[in-house]
Coordinates of C-alpha atoms in Angstrom, one line a residue:
X1 CA 35.1 110.5 96.9
X2 CA 36.2 107.1 95.5
X3 CA 36.5 106.1 98.7
X4 CA 33.6 107.8 100.1
X5 CA 29.8 107.8 99.7
X6 CA 29.0 111.3 98.7
X7 CA 25.0 112.7 99.3
X8 CA 25.2 113.1 103.0
X9 CA 23.6 110.2 104.4
X10 CA 23.8 110.0 107.8
X11 CA 25.0 106.6 109.5
X12 CA 21.4 106.3 110.7
X13 CA 19.1 108.3 109.2
X14 CA 16.3 106.9 111.2
X15 CA 17.0 108.7 113.8
X16 CA 18.9 111.6 113.4
X17 CA 19.0 114.9 115.4
X18 CA 16.8 113.8 118.0
X19 CA 13.9 112.9 115.4
X20 CA 12.5 109.3 114.2
X21 CA 11.3 108.8 110.5
X22 CA 8.4 108.1 111.6
X23 CA 7.8 111.0 114.2
X24 CA 7.2 113.9 111.3
X25 CA 4.3 116.3 111.3
X26 CA 1.2 115.5 109.5
X27 CA 1.9 118.5 106.5
X28 CA 5.2 115.9 105.9
X29 CA 2.8 113.0 105.8
X30 CA 0.6 114.8 103.5
X31 CA 2.7 115.7 101.2
X32 CA 4.7 112.5 101.3
X33 CA 1.3 110.5 100.9
X34 CA 0.7 112.4 97.4
X35 CA 4.0 111.8 96.4
X36 CA 3.5 108.2 96.4
X37 CA 0.4 108.5 93.9
X38 CA 2.6 110.7 91.9
X39 CA 5.2 108.2 91.7
X40 CA 2.0 105.6 90.7
X41 CA 1.3 107.5 88.0
X42 CA 4.6 106.9 86.2
X43 CA 4.4 102.7 86.0
X44 CA 0.5 102.9 86.1
X45 CA 0.1 102.2 82.7
X46 CA 3.0 99.1 82.2
X47 CA 0.7 96.3 82.8
X48 CA -2.3 97.8 80.6
X49 CA -0.7 99.1 77.4
X50 CA -1.8 95.4 75.8
X51 CA -5.0 96.4 76.9
X52 CA -5.5 100.2 76.0
X53 CA -3.6 99.2 72.0
X54 CA -7.2 96.6 71.7
X55 CA -8.7 99.1 73.4
X56 CA -8.1 101.8 70.9
X57 CA -6.8 99.7 67.5
X58 CA -3.5 101.1 68.3
X59 CA -0.2 99.8 67.8
X60 CA 2.8 99.5 70.2
X61 CA 4.6 102.5 69.4
X62 CA 1.6 104.6 69.3
X63 CA 0.9 103.3 72.7
X64 CA 4.2 104.0 73.6
X65 CA 3.7 107.4 72.8
X66 CA 1.8 108.0 76.4
X67 CA 5.4 107.3 78.1
X68 CA 7.0 109.6 75.0
X69 CA 4.7 112.9 75.8
X70 CA 4.6 112.6 79.4
X71 CA 8.2 112.8 80.1
X72 CA 9.1 115.2 76.9
X73 CA 6.9 117.7 78.7
X74 CA 8.3 116.5 81.8
X75 CA 11.6 117.4 80.4
X76 CA 10.7 121.2 79.1
X77 CA 8.6 121.9 82.5
X78 CA 12.0 120.9 84.5
X79 CA 12.8 124.9 83.0
X80 CA 9.7 126.3 84.6
X81 CA 9.0 124.6 88.2
X82 CA 11.9 126.2 89.8
X83 CA 10.6 129.3 88.2
X84 CA 7.1 129.2 89.2
X85 CA 8.2 127.5 93.1
X86 CA 10.1 130.6 93.8
X87 CA 7.7 133.0 92.8
X88 CA 4.3 131.6 94.7
X89 CA 6.0 129.5 97.2
X90 CA 6.2 125.7 97.0
X91 CA 2.7 124.9 98.5
X92 CA 0.7 126.8 95.7
X93 CA 3.2 124.9 93.3
X94 CA 2.5 121.6 95.1
X95 CA -1.7 122.3 94.5
X96 CA -1.2 123.9 91.0
X97 CA 0.1 120.5 89.7
X98 CA -1.7 118.3 91.7
X99 CA -5.1 120.0 90.1
X100 CA -3.2 119.1 86.7
X101 CA -2.7 115.9 87.5
X102 CA -6.4 115.2 88.5
X103 CA -8.1 116.7 85.5
X104 CA -5.5 115.1 82.9
X105 CA -6.0 111.9 84.9
X106 CA -9.3 112.2 84.5
X107 CA -9.6 113.1 81.6
X108 CA -7.3 110.1 80.1
X109 CA -9.6 107.8 81.3
X110 CA -12.6 109.5 79.5
X111 CA -10.2 109.2 76.1
X112 CA -11.9 108.4 72.9
X113 CA -8.8 107.8 70.6
X114 CA -4.6 107.2 71.6
X115 CA -4.6 110.7 70.3
X116 CA -6.5 111.9 72.9
X117 CA -5.1 110.2 75.7
X118 CA -1.2 111.0 74.3
X119 CA -2.4 114.4 74.8
X120 CA -3.8 114.1 78.2
X121 CA -1.0 112.2 79.2
X122 CA 1.0 115.0 78.1
X123 CA -0.8 117.6 81.0
X124 CA -0.6 115.1 83.2
X125 CA 3.2 115.1 82.7
X126 CA 3.1 118.7 83.3
X127 CA 1.2 118.4 86.7
X128 CA 3.4 115.8 88.1
X129 CA 6.6 117.9 87.1
X130 CA 5.9 120.9 89.3
X131 CA 4.4 118.5 91.9
X132 CA 7.2 116.5 92.3
X133 CA 10.0 118.6 91.7
X134 CA 8.8 121.0 94.9
X135 CA 7.6 117.9 97.3
X136 CA 11.1 117.2 98.1
X137 CA 12.2 120.7 99.5
X138 CA 8.7 120.9 101.1
X139 CA 9.3 117.6 102.9
X140 CA 12.7 118.8 104.1
X141 CA 11.5 122.0 105.0
X142 CA 8.9 120.5 107.0
X143 CA 10.7 117.3 108.7
X144 CA 11.5 116.7 111.9
X145 CA 14.9 115.4 112.5
X146 CA 16.7 116.7 109.9
X147 CA 17.4 116.4 106.2
X148 CA 18.8 112.9 106.5
X149 CA 15.6 111.6 107.7
X150 CA 13.4 113.3 105.1
X151 CA 15.2 112.2 102.5
X152 CA 14.8 108.6 103.4
X153 CA 11.6 109.3 103.8
X154 CA 11.2 111.3 100.2
X155 CA 13.0 108.3 98.7
X156 CA 10.6 105.7 100.8
X157 CA 7.7 107.2 98.8
X158 CA 9.3 106.9 95.4
X159 CA 9.5 103.8 95.8
X160 CA 6.3 102.6 97.2
X161 CA 4.6 104.5 94.5
X162 CA 7.0 102.9 91.4
X163 CA 5.9 99.8 93.1
X164 CA 2.7 100.2 93.8
X165 CA 1.6 101.8 90.2
X166 CA 1.8 99.1 88.2
X167 CA 0.2 96.8 91.0
X168 CA -3.1 99.6 91.1
X169 CA -3.2 99.2 87.2
X170 CA -3.2 95.7 86.9
X171 CA -5.9 95.4 89.7
X172 CA -8.1 98.4 88.1
X173 CA -7.0 97.6 84.3
X174 CA -7.8 94.2 84.8
X175 CA -11.5 95.5 84.8
X176 CA -11.2 98.1 82.0
X177 CA -8.0 99.6 81.1
X178 CA -9.9 103.5 82.1
X179 CA -10.2 102.6 85.8
X180 CA -6.7 103.1 86.7
X181 CA -6.6 107.0 85.2
X182 CA -10.4 107.5 87.4
X183 CA -8.7 106.0 90.4
X184 CA -5.4 108.2 90.0
X185 CA -7.5 111.4 90.2
X186 CA -9.9 110.0 92.8
X187 CA -6.8 109.6 94.7
X188 CA -4.7 112.9 93.6
X189 CA -7.8 114.7 94.9
X190 CA -7.6 113.0 98.6
X191 CA -4.0 114.3 98.8
X192 CA -5.0 117.7 97.4
X193 CA -7.2 118.0 100.2
X194 CA -4.5 116.7 102.4
X195 CA -2.2 119.2 101.9
X196 CA -4.7 121.7 101.7
X197 CA -5.5 121.1 105.6
X198 CA -1.9 120.1 106.7
X199 CA 0.4 122.1 105.0
X200 CA 1.6 125.7 106.1
X201 CA 3.0 127.6 103.1
X202 CA 7.2 127.0 103.2
X203 CA 9.5 129.9 103.2
X204 CA 10.5 131.3 99.7
X205 CA 13.8 131.0 98.2
X206 CA 16.1 134.4 98.9
X207 CA 16.4 134.8 94.9
X208 CA 13.5 134.2 91.9
X209 CA 14.7 131.5 89.9
X210 CA 15.3 132.1 86.1
X211 CA 14.1 130.4 83.2
X212 CA 17.8 130.0 82.1
X213 CA 19.4 128.9 85.2
X214 CA 19.1 125.3 85.0
X215 CA 20.7 125.4 81.2
X216 CA 23.7 127.7 82.9
X217 CA 24.6 125.4 85.7
X218 CA 25.0 122.8 83.0
X219 CA 28.1 124.4 81.9
X220 CA 29.6 123.2 84.9
X221 CA 31.6 120.2 83.9
X222 CA 30.6 117.4 86.5
X223 CA 27.0 118.5 86.6
X224 CA 26.9 118.0 82.5
X225 CA 28.3 114.8 82.7
X226 CA 26.0 113.6 85.4
X227 CA 23.5 114.4 82.9
X228 CA 24.9 113.1 79.6
X229 CA 25.8 109.8 81.5
X230 CA 22.0 109.9 83.0
X231 CA 20.9 110.1 79.4
X232 CA 22.4 107.1 78.2
X233 CA 20.9 105.2 81.7
X234 CA 17.6 106.7 81.6
X235 CA 17.3 105.0 77.9
X236 CA 18.2 102.0 79.2
X237 CA 15.8 102.4 82.4
X238 CA 12.5 103.6 80.2
X239 CA 13.1 100.6 77.6
X240 CA 12.9 98.0 80.6
X241 CA 9.3 100.2 81.7
X242 CA 7.7 100.8 78.7
X243 CA 8.9 98.1 76.0
X244 CA 9.0 95.3 78.5
X245 CA 5.1 94.6 78.6
X246 CA 4.8 94.1 75.1
X247 CA 7.3 91.2 75.1
X248 CA 6.2 89.7 78.0
X249 CA 2.6 89.8 76.8
X250 CA 1.0 89.0 80.2
X251 CA -2.2 89.6 81.4
X252 CA -2.9 92.8 83.5
X253 CA -2.8 91.0 87.0
X254 CA 0.7 88.8 85.6
X255 CA 2.3 91.9 84.4
X256 CA 1.0 94.4 87.2
X257 CA 2.7 91.2 89.5
X258 CA 6.0 90.9 87.3
X259 CA 6.4 95.4 87.8
X260 CA 5.2 95.1 91.6
X261 CA 8.4 93.1 92.5
X262 CA 10.5 95.3 90.1
X263 CA 9.6 97.9 91.9
X264 CA 9.9 96.6 95.5
X265 CA 13.5 95.7 94.2
X266 CA 14.3 99.2 93.3
X267 CA 12.9 100.8 96.4
X268 CA 15.0 97.9 98.3
X269 CA 18.2 98.7 96.3
X270 CA 17.7 102.6 96.1
X271 CA 16.9 103.2 100.1
X272 CA 18.9 100.3 101.8
X273 CA 21.5 98.9 99.5
X274 CA 23.0 102.1 97.8
X275 CA 23.9 103.8 101.0
X276 CA 26.0 101.1 101.8
X277 CA 27.7 100.4 99.0
X278 CA 28.5 103.9 98.7
X279 CA 29.9 103.7 102.1
X280 CA 32.1 100.7 100.9
X281 CA 33.1 101.1 97.7
X282 CA 32.4 104.9 96.7
X283 CA 29.6 106.2 94.6
X284 CA 31.3 106.1 91.3
X285 CA 32.3 102.6 91.6
X286 CA 28.6 101.5 92.8
X287 CA 27.4 103.7 89.6
X288 CA 29.8 102.1 86.9
X289 CA 29.4 98.6 88.6
X290 CA 25.7 99.1 88.5
X291 CA 25.3 100.3 84.9
X292 CA 27.3 97.7 83.4
X293 CA 25.5 94.7 85.3
X294 CA 22.4 96.4 84.0
X295 CA 23.7 96.2 80.5
X296 CA 24.0 92.6 81.1
X297 CA 20.8 92.1 82.4
X298 CA 19.4 94.0 79.4
X299 CA 20.8 91.3 77.0
X300 CA 20.1 88.4 78.8
X301 CA 16.5 89.8 79.0
X302 CA 16.7 90.5 75.2
X303 CA 18.2 86.9 74.1
X304 CA 16.3 84.9 76.8
X305 CA 12.9 83.3 77.1
X306 CA 10.1 83.9 78.5
X307 CA 10.7 82.8 82.0
X308 CA 14.5 84.6 81.5
X309 CA 12.9 87.7 80.2
X310 CA 10.7 88.0 83.8
X311 CA 13.4 87.5 86.3
X312 CA 15.5 89.4 84.2
X313 CA 12.6 92.5 84.2
X314 CA 12.4 92.1 88.2
X315 CA 16.3 91.7 88.4
X316 CA 16.9 95.2 86.7
X317 CA 15.3 96.9 89.3
X318 CA 17.6 96.5 91.5
X319 CA 20.6 98.1 89.4
X320 CA 18.0 100.8 88.8
X321 CA 17.6 101.6 92.2
X322 CA 21.6 101.8 92.9
X323 CA 21.3 104.1 89.6
X324 CA 18.6 106.5 90.9
X325 CA 20.3 107.2 94.2
X326 CA 23.7 107.7 93.1
X327 CA 22.7 109.7 90.2
X328 CA 20.4 111.8 92.0
X329 CA 23.3 112.7 94.7
X330 CA 25.5 113.4 92.1
X331 CA 23.0 116.1 90.5
X332 CA 22.5 117.4 93.7
X333 CA 26.1 117.5 95.1
X334 CA 28.3 117.7 91.9
X335 CA 28.2 121.9 91.1
X336 CA 28.0 124.6 93.1
X337 CA 24.5 125.5 91.9
X338 CA 21.6 125.4 94.4
X339 CA 20.4 122.4 94.3
X340 CA 16.6 123.3 92.7
X341 CA 18.6 124.6 89.7
X342 CA 21.3 121.9 89.4
X343 CA 18.5 119.3 89.7
X344 CA 16.4 121.1 86.8
X345 CA 19.3 121.0 84.4
X346 CA 20.0 117.7 84.9
X347 CA 16.4 116.4 85.2
X348 CA 16.0 118.4 81.5
X349 CA 18.5 116.8 79.6
X350 CA 17.9 113.2 81.1
X351 CA 14.3 113.1 80.5
X352 CA 14.7 113.7 76.7
X353 CA 15.5 109.9 76.7
X354 CA 12.9 109.2 79.2
X355 CA 10.7 110.7 76.0
X356 CA 12.1 108.6 73.0
X357 CA 13.1 105.0 74.7
X358 CA 9.5 104.3 74.6
X359 CA 9.0 105.6 71.2
X360 CA 12.4 104.3 69.6
X361 CA 12.2 100.8 71.0
X362 CA 9.0 99.4 69.2
X363 CA 10.3 101.3 66.1
X364 CA 13.2 99.5 66.3
X365 CA 11.4 96.2 66.7
X366 CA 9.3 96.9 64.2
X367 CA 12.8 97.8 62.0
X368 CA 14.5 94.4 62.5
X369 CA 13.7 92.6 65.4
X370 CA 12.8 91.7 69.2
X371 CA 16.5 91.5 70.3
X372 CA 17.8 94.6 68.7
X373 CA 15.9 96.6 71.0
X374 CA 17.6 95.5 74.2
X375 CA 21.2 95.5 72.3
X376 CA 20.2 99.0 71.8
X377 CA 19.3 99.6 75.7
X378 CA 22.2 98.0 76.7
X379 CA 24.7 99.9 74.8
X380 CA 23.2 102.7 76.1
X381 CA 23.7 101.9 79.5
X382 CA 27.6 100.9 78.7
X383 CA 27.9 104.1 77.4
X384 CA 26.9 105.6 80.4
X385 CA 29.2 103.7 82.7
X386 CA 31.8 104.9 80.0
X387 CA 31.2 108.6 80.6
X388 CA 31.6 107.7 84.0
X389 CA 34.6 106.7 83.9
X390 CA 36.2 109.0 81.4
X391 CA 34.6 111.8 83.8
X392 CA 35.7 110.9 87.0
X393 CA 37.7 113.8 88.1
X394 CA 34.7 116.5 87.3
X395 CA 32.1 113.9 89.0
X396 CA 34.2 114.2 92.0
X397 CA 32.5 115.8 94.7
X398 CA 34.9 117.7 97.0
X399 CA 32.6 120.1 98.4
X400 CA 31.4 119.1 102.1
X401 CA 28.2 118.5 102.4
X402 CA 25.5 121.5 103.4
X403 CA 24.1 121.7 106.7
X404 CA 20.6 120.4 106.9
X405 CA 19.6 123.9 107.4
X406 CA 20.8 124.9 104.1
X407 CA 19.5 122.2 102.5
X408 CA 16.0 123.1 103.5
X409 CA 16.8 126.4 102.5
X410 CA 18.0 126.0 99.4
X411 CA 14.8 123.5 98.3
X412 CA 16.1 120.3 97.3
X413 CA 14.5 118.9 94.2
X414 CA 15.4 115.3 92.9
X415 CA 12.0 114.4 90.7
X416 CA 11.7 111.0 90.5
X417 CA 14.9 109.9 90.7

């Protein structure tokens, strides 16, 4: 694999098998649209974290628990989503996830204390896990033009959501910190109606997934290596996402603009740049290089002045976009486990870092100074690159990519890359 790219991107995913990326059934657009909103929910609170802290008289580390509770529940939910969807079907799983997000996003907006808000974000995380972990499988199963166009559409939804989440949070949060939560509830309710109207039930997998299947899948050396490397990478990723807003200390509009630019770079490098670099240099070289560049970026961010911190925050989106794409393809293709099972095991491991970083980064600042959280995050990124280098042989994908028909039957699941 070192000289070729993995993941099966077609040379022209916009025109595969006679199908166009833009010529998709209404069911695909409904699911993709709801996916955009689901991904928006991840970064929605970024520009309003300082406002929430002031509004609820909470410390930075307390407010950062909004990410910790969200992703901690998400990690455990990875063991449940395949179990649920293989029994009730993709459509019902999507609708259940959307309903939970609508309820808990609305409750988040009505929170009277930071403890309530943290608890409601945990419920939101469960709903988002059910929805996002199933949405790609549904898009692949319902899309016209083969799996490459469907996956590109999903990755585009991810990038658009990650870019627009902070922007929506800034626009509504500038009025009142509660409004972004209510706005998300309304948008997800619209997505619920659209999926109810346009999406038919998808074929269920021939074999039902057990709760322990994702953990058994981690017995594969390559998948376990990818998961552990992604764990360290995610610590660095979510230090940027959850801790940097406190460091920048900007108005919701300004912070939203910074993270919108960050999200645009993330989307462009994930969807357009990563496949080209993988084709030229190989997935593992791209992954190792982007992890080391992310580490360098974090060090400069931590020790630079305010303008430098803004530039490095935006620039980190490029490296995060590259890493997201390559890590997801490794998780889906490195082992012989069914894709939903492999993805669930991989995500179960890596989301613990997404839960840990938002809590630990402010604590490390309290114990030391402002620079050290970024040093720790940079060290985590270097550790991820080291694992990729040491476990290179185990991470090499030797099997050919399954045909699109099998990908749809397996039910591809990436969850938010």
